Amino acid sequence: MKDATVSARVECDVKKEAERILQQLGIPVSVVINSLYRQIIYKRGIPFAMTVPNAPRTLDAMTADELDAMLAHSYAQSMAGKGRSADSVFDDLERGLC
């Protein structure tokens, strides 16, 4: 029997996007929250990794050989047509910042 209420403040855009996806999946928000709580109980902790991502390595932290290898790899990808145009990358970055 469901007889408790959960109240949490979240960012508006995060809430809207998550609810849009859940609606497409046909899953009520309450089912997801209840499932999350059950997984916390089952796992006896957060059911997914909560880690701080590694900071990107700076040029100062790389040896000359590491930098050369990274640049050679990037060049090979570019020559194989696996890269993206700078305009495309900047368009994606701008969309994510707005």
PDB file of N, CA and C in Angstrom:
ATOM      1  N   MET A   1       0.840  -1.174   0.000  1.00  0.00           N
ATOM      2  CA  MET A   1       0.000   0.000   0.000  1.00  0.00           C
ATOM      3  C   MET A   1       0.888   1.241   0.000  1.00  0.00           C
ATOM      4  N   LYS A   2       0.678   2.111  -0.955  1.00  0.00           N
ATOM      5  CA  LYS A   2       1.462   3.334  -1.043  1.00  0.00           C
ATOM      6  C   LYS A   2       0.808   4.387  -0.161  1.00  0.00           C
ATOM      7  N   ASP A   3       1.543   4.777   0.893  1.00  0.00           N
ATOM      8  CA  ASP A   3       0.952   5.737   1.830  1.00  0.00           C
ATOM      9  C   ASP A   3       1.953   6.799   2.289  1.00  0.00           C
ATOM     10  N   ALA A   4       3.037   7.005   1.539  1.00  0.00           N
ATOM     11  CA  ALA A   4       4.030   8.013   1.889  1.00  0.00           C
ATOM     12  C   ALA A   4       4.288   8.895   0.665  1.00  0.00           C
ATOM     13  N   THR A   5       4.646  10.136   0.933  1.00  0.00           N
ATOM     14  CA  THR A   5       4.925  11.097  -0.129  1.00  0.00           C
ATOM     15  C   THR A   5       6.386  11.492  -0.088  1.00  0.00           C
ATOM     16  N   VAL A   6       6.993  11.598  -1.256  1.00  0.00           N
ATOM     17  CA  VAL A   6       8.367  12.062  -1.370  1.00  0.00           C
ATOM     18  C   VAL A   6       8.319  13.437  -2.027  1.00  0.00           C
ATOM     19  N   SER A   7       9.040  14.370  -1.447  1.00  0.00           N
ATOM     20  CA  SER A   7       9.092  15.716  -2.014  1.00  0.00           C
ATOM     21  C   SER A   7      10.550  16.105  -2.181  1.00  0.00           C
ATOM     22  N   ALA A   8      10.900  16.558  -3.380  1.00  0.00           N
ATOM     23  CA  ALA A   8      12.283  16.945  -3.647  1.00  0.00           C
ATOM     24  C   ALA A   8      12.292  18.110  -4.624  1.00  0.00           C
ATOM     25  N   ARG A   9      13.245  19.001  -4.454  1.00  0.00           N
ATOM     26  CA  ARG A   9      13.409  20.118  -5.385  1.00  0.00           C
ATOM     27  C   ARG A   9      14.493  19.742  -6.382  1.00  0.00           C
ATOM     28  N   VAL A  10      14.140  19.864  -7.652  1.00  0.00           N
ATOM     29  CA  VAL A  10      15.093  19.566  -8.722  1.00  0.00           C
ATOM     30  C   VAL A  10      15.071  20.709  -9.729  1.00  0.00           C
ATOM     31  N   GLU A  11      16.088  20.749 -10.581  1.00  0.00           N
ATOM     32  CA  GLU A  11      16.151  21.764 -11.621  1.00  0.00           C
ATOM     33  C   GLU A  11      14.993  21.551 -12.599  1.00  0.00           C
ATOM     34  N   CYS A  12      14.354  22.644 -12.975  1.00  0.00           N
ATOM     35  CA  CYS A  12      13.164  22.588 -13.827  1.00  0.00           C
ATOM     36  C   CYS A  12      13.429  21.867 -15.143  1.00  0.00           C
ATOM     37  N   ASP A  13      14.534  22.200 -15.813  1.00  0.00           N
ATOM     38  CA  ASP A  13      14.808  21.574 -17.112  1.00  0.00           C
ATOM     39  C   ASP A  13      15.093  20.082 -16.976  1.00  0.00           C
ATOM     40  N   VAL A  14      15.718  19.688 -15.884  1.00  0.00           N
ATOM     41  CA  VAL A  14      15.991  18.263 -15.637  1.00  0.00           C
ATOM     42  C   VAL A  14      14.671  17.526 -15.436  1.00  0.00           C
ATOM     43  N   LYS A  15      13.789  18.099 -14.636  1.00  0.00           N
ATOM     44  CA  LYS A  15      12.482  17.491 -14.369  1.00  0.00           C
ATOM     45  C   LYS A  15      11.685  17.337 -15.660  1.00  0.00           C
ATOM     46  N   LYS A  16      11.629  18.390 -16.468  1.00  0.00           N
ATOM     47  CA  LYS A  16      10.849  18.346 -17.706  1.00  0.00           C
ATOM     48  C   LYS A  16      11.383  17.292 -18.663  1.00  0.00           C
ATOM     49  N   GLU A  17      12.700  17.254 -18.827  1.00  0.00           N
ATOM     50  CA  GLU A  17      13.301  16.290 -19.761  1.00  0.00           C
ATOM     51  C   GLU A  17      13.085  14.856 -19.283  1.00  0.00           C
ATOM     52  N   ALA A  18      13.292  14.621 -18.002  1.00  0.00           N
ATOM     53  CA  ALA A  18      13.092  13.266 -17.463  1.00  0.00           C
ATOM     54  C   ALA A  18      11.633  12.842 -17.597  1.00  0.00           C
ATOM     55  N   GLU A  19      10.714  13.740 -17.281  1.00  0.00           N
ATOM     56  CA  GLU A  19       9.291  13.400 -17.379  1.00  0.00           C
ATOM     57  C   GLU A  19       8.870  13.181 -18.833  1.00  0.00           C
ATOM     58  N   ARG A  20       9.478  13.923 -19.770  1.00  0.00           N
ATOM     59  CA  ARG A  20       9.178  13.727 -21.187  1.00  0.00           C
ATOM     60  C   ARG A  20       9.600  12.314 -21.620  1.00  0.00           C
ATOM     61  N   ILE A  21      10.781  11.905 -21.193  1.00  0.00           N
ATOM     62  CA  ILE A  21      11.279  10.573 -21.545  1.00  0.00           C
ATOM     63  C   ILE A  21      10.415   9.494 -20.898  1.00  0.00           C
ATOM     64  N   LEU A  22      10.089   9.673 -19.633  1.00  0.00           N
ATOM     65  CA  LEU A  22       9.251   8.683 -18.946  1.00  0.00           C
ATOM     66  C   LEU A  22       7.875   8.579 -19.591  1.00  0.00           C
ATOM     67  N   GLN A  23       7.334   9.720 -20.038  1.00  0.00           N
ATOM     68  CA  GLN A  23       6.042   9.693 -20.713  1.00  0.00           C
ATOM     69  C   GLN A  23       6.132   8.897 -22.010  1.00  0.00           C
ATOM     70  N   GLN A  24       7.219   9.077 -22.759  1.00  0.00           N
ATOM     71  CA  GLN A  24       7.406   8.307 -23.993  1.00  0.00           C
ATOM     72  C   GLN A  24       7.492   6.814 -23.695  1.00  0.00           C
ATOM     73  N   LEU A  25       8.084   6.486 -22.558  1.00  0.00           N
ATOM     74  CA  LEU A  25       8.209   5.080 -22.162  1.00  0.00           C
ATOM     75  C   LEU A  25       6.928   4.540 -21.535  1.00  0.00           C
ATOM     76  N   GLY A  26       6.018   5.442 -21.183  1.00  0.00           N
ATOM     77  CA  GLY A  26       4.772   5.023 -20.546  1.00  0.00           C
ATOM     78  C   GLY A  26       4.952   4.620 -19.092  1.00  0.00           C
ATOM     79  N   ILE A  27       5.935   5.224 -18.427  1.00  0.00           N
ATOM     80  CA  ILE A  27       6.233   4.874 -17.037  1.00  0.00           C
ATOM     81  C   ILE A  27       5.961   6.088 -16.149  1.00  0.00           C
ATOM     82  N   PRO A  28       5.082   5.960 -15.156  1.00  0.00           N
ATOM     83  CA  PRO A  28       4.834   7.074 -14.242  1.00  0.00           C
ATOM     84  C   PRO A  28       6.066   7.388 -13.387  1.00  0.00           C
ATOM     85  N   VAL A  29       6.228   8.652 -13.045  1.00  0.00           N
ATOM     86  CA  VAL A  29       7.352   9.087 -12.213  1.00  0.00           C
ATOM     87  C   VAL A  29       7.364   8.317 -10.895  1.00  0.00           C
ATOM     88  N   SER A  30       6.192   8.110 -10.318  1.00  0.00           N
ATOM     89  CA  SER A  30       6.120   7.427  -9.018  1.00  0.00           C
ATOM     90  C   SER A  30       6.673   6.009  -9.098  1.00  0.00           C
ATOM     91  N   VAL A  31       6.502   5.341 -10.235  1.00  0.00           N
ATOM     92  CA  VAL A  31       7.031   3.982 -10.406  1.00  0.00           C
ATOM     93  C   VAL A  31       8.555   4.020 -10.422  1.00  0.00           C
ATOM     94  N   VAL A  32       9.119   5.019 -11.087  1.00  0.00           N
ATOM     95  CA  VAL A  32      10.580   5.146 -11.153  1.00  0.00           C
ATOM     96  C   VAL A  32      11.151   5.441  -9.771  1.00  0.00           C
ATOM     97  N   ILE A  33      10.524   6.355  -9.050  1.00  0.00           N
ATOM     98  CA  ILE A  33      11.004   6.691  -7.701  1.00  0.00           C
ATOM     99  C   ILE A  33      10.898   5.475  -6.781  1.00  0.00           C
ATOM    100  N   ASN A  34       9.801   4.777  -6.847  1.00  0.00           N
ATOM    101  CA  ASN A  34       9.635   3.582  -6.020  1.00  0.00           C
ATOM    102  C   ASN A  34      10.684   2.526  -6.384  1.00  0.00           C
ATOM    103  N   SER A  35      10.942   2.371  -7.689  1.00  0.00           N
ATOM    104  CA  SER A  35      11.961   1.413  -8.138  1.00  0.00           C
ATOM    105  C   SER A  35      13.349   1.813  -7.645  1.00  0.00           C
ATOM    106  N   LEU A  36      13.652   3.112  -7.693  1.00  0.00           N
ATOM    107  CA  LEU A  36      14.939   3.590  -7.201  1.00  0.00           C
ATOM    108  C   LEU A  36      15.075   3.280  -5.713  1.00  0.00           C
ATOM    109  N   TYR A  37      14.069   3.574  -4.942  1.00  0.00           N
ATOM    110  CA  TYR A  37      14.114   3.288  -3.506  1.00  0.00           C
ATOM    111  C   TYR A  37      14.311   1.795  -3.243  1.00  0.00           C
ATOM    112  N   ARG A  38      13.615   0.955  -4.018  1.00  0.00           N
ATOM    113  CA  ARG A  38      13.769  -0.493  -3.837  1.00  0.00           C
ATOM    114  C   ARG A  38      15.193  -0.941  -4.175  1.00  0.00           C
ATOM    115  N   GLN A  39      15.789  -0.355  -5.216  1.00  0.00           N
ATOM    116  CA  GLN A  39      17.166  -0.697  -5.571  1.00  0.00           C
ATOM    117  C   GLN A  39      18.147  -0.226  -4.498  1.00  0.00           C
ATOM    118  N   ILE A  40      17.883   0.926  -3.901  1.00  0.00           N
ATOM    119  CA  ILE A  40      18.731   1.404  -2.789  1.00  0.00           C
ATOM    120  C   ILE A  40      18.694   0.401  -1.644  1.00  0.00           C
ATOM    121  N   ILE A  41      17.511  -0.098  -1.358  1.00  0.00           N
ATOM    122  CA  ILE A  41      17.364  -1.102  -0.290  1.00  0.00           C
ATOM    123  C   ILE A  41      18.091  -2.388  -0.683  1.00  0.00           C
ATOM    124  N   TYR A  42      17.842  -2.850  -1.916  1.00  0.00           N
ATOM    125  CA  TYR A  42      18.437  -4.103  -2.386  1.00  0.00           C
ATOM    126  C   TYR A  42      19.964  -4.026  -2.408  1.00  0.00           C
ATOM    127  N   LYS A  43      20.508  -2.936  -2.924  1.00  0.00           N
ATOM    128  CA  LYS A  43      21.964  -2.777  -3.035  1.00  0.00           C
ATOM    129  C   LYS A  43      22.599  -2.276  -1.743  1.00  0.00           C
ATOM    130  N   ARG A  44      21.756  -1.821  -0.831  1.00  0.00           N
ATOM    131  CA  ARG A  44      22.231  -1.234   0.421  1.00  0.00           C
ATOM    132  C   ARG A  44      23.140  -0.035   0.132  1.00  0.00           C
ATOM    133  N   GLY A  45      22.730   0.755  -0.847  1.00  0.00           N
ATOM    134  CA  GLY A  45      23.471   1.938  -1.254  1.00  0.00           C
ATOM    135  C   GLY A  45      22.915   2.470  -2.562  1.00  0.00           C
ATOM    136  N   ILE A  46      23.578   3.443  -3.112  1.00  0.00           N
ATOM    137  CA  ILE A  46      23.164   4.003  -4.390  1.00  0.00           C
ATOM    138  C   ILE A  46      23.378   2.949  -5.478  1.00  0.00           C
ATOM    139  N   PRO A  47      22.366   2.670  -6.306  1.00  0.00           N
ATOM    140  CA  PRO A  47      22.475   1.565  -7.263  1.00  0.00           C
ATOM    141  C   PRO A  47      23.236   1.890  -8.551  1.00  0.00           C
ATOM    142  N   PHE A  48      23.999   2.957  -8.541  1.00  0.00           N
ATOM    143  CA  PHE A  48      24.834   3.289  -9.693  1.00  0.00           C
ATOM    144  C   PHE A  48      26.051   4.029  -9.170  1.00  0.00           C
ATOM    145  N   ALA A  49      27.095   4.059  -9.991  1.00  0.00           N
ATOM    146  CA  ALA A  49      28.349   4.680  -9.560  1.00  0.00           C
ATOM    147  C   ALA A  49      28.169   6.188  -9.416  1.00  0.00           C
ATOM    148  N   MET A  50      28.681   6.713  -8.352  1.00  0.00           N
ATOM    149  CA  MET A  50      28.691   8.157  -8.139  1.00  0.00           C
ATOM    150  C   MET A  50      30.149   8.549  -7.938  1.00  0.00           C
ATOM    151  N   THR A  51      30.775   8.899  -9.045  1.00  0.00           N
ATOM    152  CA  THR A  51      32.189   9.214  -9.005  1.00  0.00           C
ATOM    153  C   THR A  51      32.440  10.574  -9.652  1.00  0.00           C
ATOM    154  N   VAL A  52      33.529  11.152  -9.303  1.00  0.00           N
ATOM    155  CA  VAL A  52      33.965  12.395  -9.936  1.00  0.00           C
ATOM    156  C   VAL A  52      34.798  11.994 -11.151  1.00  0.00           C
ATOM    157  N   PRO A  53      34.424  12.492 -12.335  1.00  0.00           N
ATOM    158  CA  PRO A  53      35.202  12.105 -13.517  1.00  0.00           C
ATOM    159  C   PRO A  53      36.628  12.624 -13.426  1.00  0.00           C
ATOM    160  N   ASN A  54      37.531  11.912 -14.075  1.00  0.00           N
ATOM    161  CA  ASN A  54      38.920  12.349 -14.113  1.00  0.00           C
ATOM    162  C   ASN A  54      39.014  13.668 -14.868  1.00  0.00           C
ATOM    163  N   ALA A  55      39.825  14.544 -14.350  1.00  0.00           N
ATOM    164  CA  ALA A  55      40.064  15.808 -15.051  1.00  0.00           C
ATOM    165  C   ALA A  55      40.884  15.514 -16.294  1.00  0.00           C
ATOM    166  N   PRO A  56      40.618  16.238 -17.378  1.00  0.00           N
ATOM    167  CA  PRO A  56      41.432  16.010 -18.571  1.00  0.00           C
ATOM    168  C   PRO A  56      42.902  16.294 -18.282  1.00  0.00           C
ATOM    169  N   ARG A  57      43.755  15.540 -18.913  1.00  0.00           N
ATOM    170  CA  ARG A  57      45.196  15.754 -18.707  1.00  0.00           C
ATOM    171  C   ARG A  57      45.636  16.998 -19.463  1.00  0.00           C
ATOM    172  N   THR A  58      46.425  17.801 -18.841  1.00  0.00           N
ATOM    173  CA  THR A  58      46.951  18.989 -19.493  1.00  0.00           C
ATOM    174  C   THR A  58      48.261  18.645 -20.193  1.00  0.00           C
ATOM    175  N   LEU A  59      48.675  19.541 -21.065  1.00  0.00           N
ATOM    176  CA  LEU A  59      49.949  19.326 -21.754  1.00  0.00           C
ATOM    177  C   LEU A  59      51.103  19.213 -20.763  1.00  0.00           C
ATOM    178  N   ASP A  60      51.020  19.962 -19.671  1.00  0.00           N
ATOM    179  CA  ASP A  60      52.081  19.917 -18.658  1.00  0.00           C
ATOM    180  C   ASP A  60      52.225  18.544 -18.022  1.00  0.00           C
ATOM    181  N   ALA A  61      51.112  17.769 -18.002  1.00  0.00           N
ATOM    182  CA  ALA A  61      51.138  16.461 -17.356  1.00  0.00           C
ATOM    183  C   ALA A  61      51.561  15.343 -18.310  1.00  0.00           C
ATOM    184  N   MET A  62      51.704  15.665 -19.611  1.00  0.00           N
ATOM    185  CA  MET A  62      52.061  14.650 -20.595  1.00  0.00           C
ATOM    186  C   MET A  62      53.541  14.699 -20.942  1.00  0.00           C
ATOM    187  N   THR A  63      54.055  13.521 -21.243  1.00  0.00           N
ATOM    188  CA  THR A  63      55.411  13.479 -21.790  1.00  0.00           C
ATOM    189  C   THR A  63      55.323  13.827 -23.275  1.00  0.00           C
ATOM    190  N   ALA A  64      56.439  14.138 -23.873  1.00  0.00           N
ATOM    191  CA  ALA A  64      56.470  14.440 -25.304  1.00  0.00           C
ATOM    192  C   ALA A  64      55.987  13.242 -26.116  1.00  0.00           C
ATOM    193  N   ASP A  65      56.343  12.032 -25.698  1.00  0.00           N
ATOM    194  CA  ASP A  65      55.915  10.827 -26.409  1.00  0.00           C
ATOM    195  C   ASP A  65      54.397  10.639 -26.324  1.00  0.00           C
ATOM    196  N   GLU A  66      53.813  10.906 -25.128  1.00  0.00           N
ATOM    197  CA  GLU A  66      52.355  10.792 -24.972  1.00  0.00           C
ATOM    198  C   GLU A  66      51.636  11.799 -25.863  1.00  0.00           C
ATOM    199  N   LEU A  67      52.131  13.025 -25.898  1.00  0.00           N
ATOM    200  CA  LEU A  67      51.527  14.052 -26.739  1.00  0.00           C
ATOM    201  C   LEU A  67      51.637  13.667 -28.212  1.00  0.00           C
ATOM    202  N   ASP A  68      52.804  13.205 -28.635  1.00  0.00           N
ATOM    203  CA  ASP A  68      52.990  12.787 -30.019  1.00  0.00           C
ATOM    204  C   ASP A  68      52.033  11.649 -30.386  1.00  0.00           C
ATOM    205  N   ALA A  69      51.867  10.689 -29.483  1.00  0.00           N
ATOM    206  CA  ALA A  69      50.970   9.565 -29.742  1.00  0.00           C
ATOM    207  C   ALA A  69      49.517  10.044 -29.852  1.00  0.00           C
ATOM    208  N   MET A  70      49.109  10.955 -28.985  1.00  0.00           N
ATOM    209  CA  MET A  70      47.749  11.478 -29.019  1.00  0.00           C
ATOM    210  C   MET A  70      47.503  12.248 -30.323  1.00  0.00           C
ATOM    211  N   LEU A  71      48.475  13.074 -30.714  1.00  0.00           N
ATOM    212  CA  LEU A  71      48.329  13.837 -31.949  1.00  0.00           C
ATOM    213  C   LEU A  71      48.328  12.926 -33.173  1.00  0.00           C
ATOM    214  N   ALA A  72      49.162  11.893 -33.172  1.00  0.00           N
ATOM    215  CA  ALA A  72      49.203  10.947 -34.292  1.00  0.00           C
ATOM    216  C   ALA A  72      47.869  10.210 -34.409  1.00  0.00           C
ATOM    217  N   HIS A  73      47.305   9.819 -33.271  1.00  0.00           N
ATOM    218  CA  HIS A  73      46.006   9.135 -33.268  1.00  0.00           C
ATOM    219  C   HIS A  73      44.921  10.056 -33.828  1.00  0.00           C
ATOM    220  N   SER A  74      44.904  11.298 -33.376  1.00  0.00           N
ATOM    221  CA  SER A  74      43.907  12.262 -33.858  1.00  0.00           C
ATOM    222  C   SER A  74      44.067  12.517 -35.349  1.00  0.00           C
ATOM    223  N   TYR A  75      45.292  12.628 -35.798  1.00  0.00           N
ATOM    224  CA  TYR A  75      45.552  12.852 -37.220  1.00  0.00           C
ATOM    225  C   TYR A  75      45.054  11.661 -38.047  1.00  0.00           C
ATOM    226  N   ALA A  76      45.330  10.454 -37.577  1.00  0.00           N
ATOM    227  CA  ALA A  76      44.885   9.248 -38.288  1.00  0.00           C
ATOM    228  C   ALA A  76      43.361   9.204 -38.367  1.00  0.00           C
ATOM    229  N   GLN A  77      42.681   9.572 -37.285  1.00  0.00           N
ATOM    230  CA  GLN A  77      41.217   9.611 -37.302  1.00  0.00           C
ATOM    231  C   GLN A  77      40.722  10.629 -38.321  1.00  0.00           C
ATOM    232  N   SER A  78      41.353  11.778 -38.362  1.00  0.00           N
ATOM    233  CA  SER A  78      40.961  12.830 -39.298  1.00  0.00           C
ATOM    234  C   SER A  78      41.140  12.366 -40.739  1.00  0.00           C
ATOM    235  N   MET A  79      42.267  11.754 -41.023  1.00  0.00           N
ATOM    236  CA  MET A  79      42.548  11.289 -42.387  1.00  0.00           C
ATOM    237  C   MET A  79      41.588  10.168 -42.800  1.00  0.00           C
ATOM    238  N   ALA A  80      41.081   9.407 -41.827  1.00  0.00           N
ATOM    239  CA  ALA A  80      40.136   8.322 -42.113  1.00  0.00           C
ATOM    240  C   ALA A  80      38.703   8.840 -42.196  1.00  0.00           C
ATOM    241  N   GLY A  81      38.519  10.152 -42.050  1.00  0.00           N
ATOM    242  CA  GLY A  81      37.173  10.734 -42.136  1.00  0.00           C
ATOM    243  C   GLY A  81      36.327  10.498 -40.919  1.00  0.00           C
ATOM    244  N   LYS A  82      36.948  10.217 -39.787  1.00  0.00           N
ATOM    245  CA  LYS A  82      36.200   9.933 -38.569  1.00  0.00           C
ATOM    246  C   LYS A  82      35.985  11.171 -37.712  1.00  0.00           C
ATOM    247  N   GLY A  83      36.472  12.307 -38.157  1.00  0.00           N
ATOM    248  CA  GLY A  83      36.333  13.520 -37.368  1.00  0.00           C
ATOM    249  C   GLY A  83      35.065  14.282 -37.699  1.00  0.00           C
ATOM    250  N   ARG A  84      34.901  15.413 -37.039  1.00  0.00           N
ATOM    251  CA  ARG A  84      33.763  16.306 -37.276  1.00  0.00           C
ATOM    252  C   ARG A  84      34.305  17.693 -37.569  1.00  0.00           C
ATOM    253  N   SER A  85      33.538  18.458 -38.271  1.00  0.00           N
ATOM    254  CA  SER A  85      33.961  19.821 -38.553  1.00  0.00           C
ATOM    255  C   SER A  85      33.909  20.644 -37.270  1.00  0.00           C
ATOM    256  N   ALA A  86      34.739  21.670 -37.211  1.00  0.00           N
ATOM    257  CA  ALA A  86      34.744  22.557 -36.046  1.00  0.00           C
ATOM    258  C   ALA A  86      33.382  23.209 -35.887  1.00  0.00           C
ATOM    259  N   ASP A  87      32.748  23.585 -37.005  1.00  0.00           N
ATOM    260  CA  ASP A  87      31.419  24.204 -36.925  1.00  0.00           C
ATOM    261  C   ASP A  87      30.416  23.286 -36.251  1.00  0.00           C
ATOM    262  N   SER A  88      30.464  22.008 -36.591  1.00  0.00           N
ATOM    263  CA  SER A  88      29.548  21.036 -35.986  1.00  0.00           C
ATOM    264  C   SER A  88      29.782  20.903 -34.484  1.00  0.00           C
ATOM    265  N   VAL A  89      31.032  20.849 -34.094  1.00  0.00           N
ATOM    266  CA  VAL A  89      31.375  20.733 -32.672  1.00  0.00           C
ATOM    267  C   VAL A  89      30.908  21.976 -31.923  1.00  0.00           C
ATOM    268  N   PHE A  90      31.204  23.155 -32.458  1.00  0.00           N
ATOM    269  CA  PHE A  90      30.799  24.388 -31.782  1.00  0.00           C
ATOM    270  C   PHE A  90      29.284  24.545 -31.741  1.00  0.00           C
ATOM    271  N   ASP A  91      28.584  24.099 -32.780  1.00  0.00           N
ATOM    272  CA  ASP A  91      27.118  24.130 -32.750  1.00  0.00           C
ATOM    273  C   ASP A  91      26.588  23.283 -31.594  1.00  0.00           C
ATOM    274  N   ASP A  92      27.138  22.071 -31.424  1.00  0.00           N
ATOM    275  CA  ASP A  92      26.719  21.219 -30.311  1.00  0.00           C
ATOM    276  C   ASP A  92      27.039  21.849 -28.969  1.00  0.00           C
ATOM    277  N   LEU A  93      28.206  22.451 -28.853  1.00  0.00           N
ATOM    278  CA  LEU A  93      28.585  23.099 -27.595  1.00  0.00           C
ATOM    279  C   LEU A  93      27.629  24.241 -27.284  1.00  0.00           C
ATOM    280  N   GLU A  94      27.303  25.051 -28.271  1.00  0.00           N
ATOM    281  CA  GLU A  94      26.389  26.170 -28.049  1.00  0.00           C
ATOM    282  C   GLU A  94      25.002  25.691 -27.653  1.00  0.00           C
ATOM    283  N   ARG A  95      24.521  24.615 -28.261  1.00  0.00           N
ATOM    284  CA  ARG A  95      23.211  24.086 -27.888  1.00  0.00           C
ATOM    285  C   ARG A  95      23.203  23.620 -26.440  1.00  0.00           C
ATOM    286  N   GLY A  96      24.307  23.066 -25.984  1.00  0.00           N
ATOM    287  CA  GLY A  96      24.378  22.586 -24.607  1.00  0.00           C
ATOM    288  C   GLY A  96      24.521  23.691 -23.592  1.00  0.00           C
ATOM    289  N   LEU A  97      24.977  24.847 -24.012  1.00  0.00           N
ATOM    290  CA  LEU A  97      25.186  25.968 -23.087  1.00  0.00           C
ATOM    291  C   LEU A  97      23.958  26.845 -22.957  1.00  0.00           C
ATOM    292  N   CYS A  98      23.052  26.766 -23.873  1.00  0.00           N
ATOM    293  CA  CYS A  98      21.873  27.661 -23.842  1.00  0.00           C
ATOM    294  C   CYS A  98      20.743  27.054 -23.056  1.00  0.00           C
TER     295      CYS A  98
END
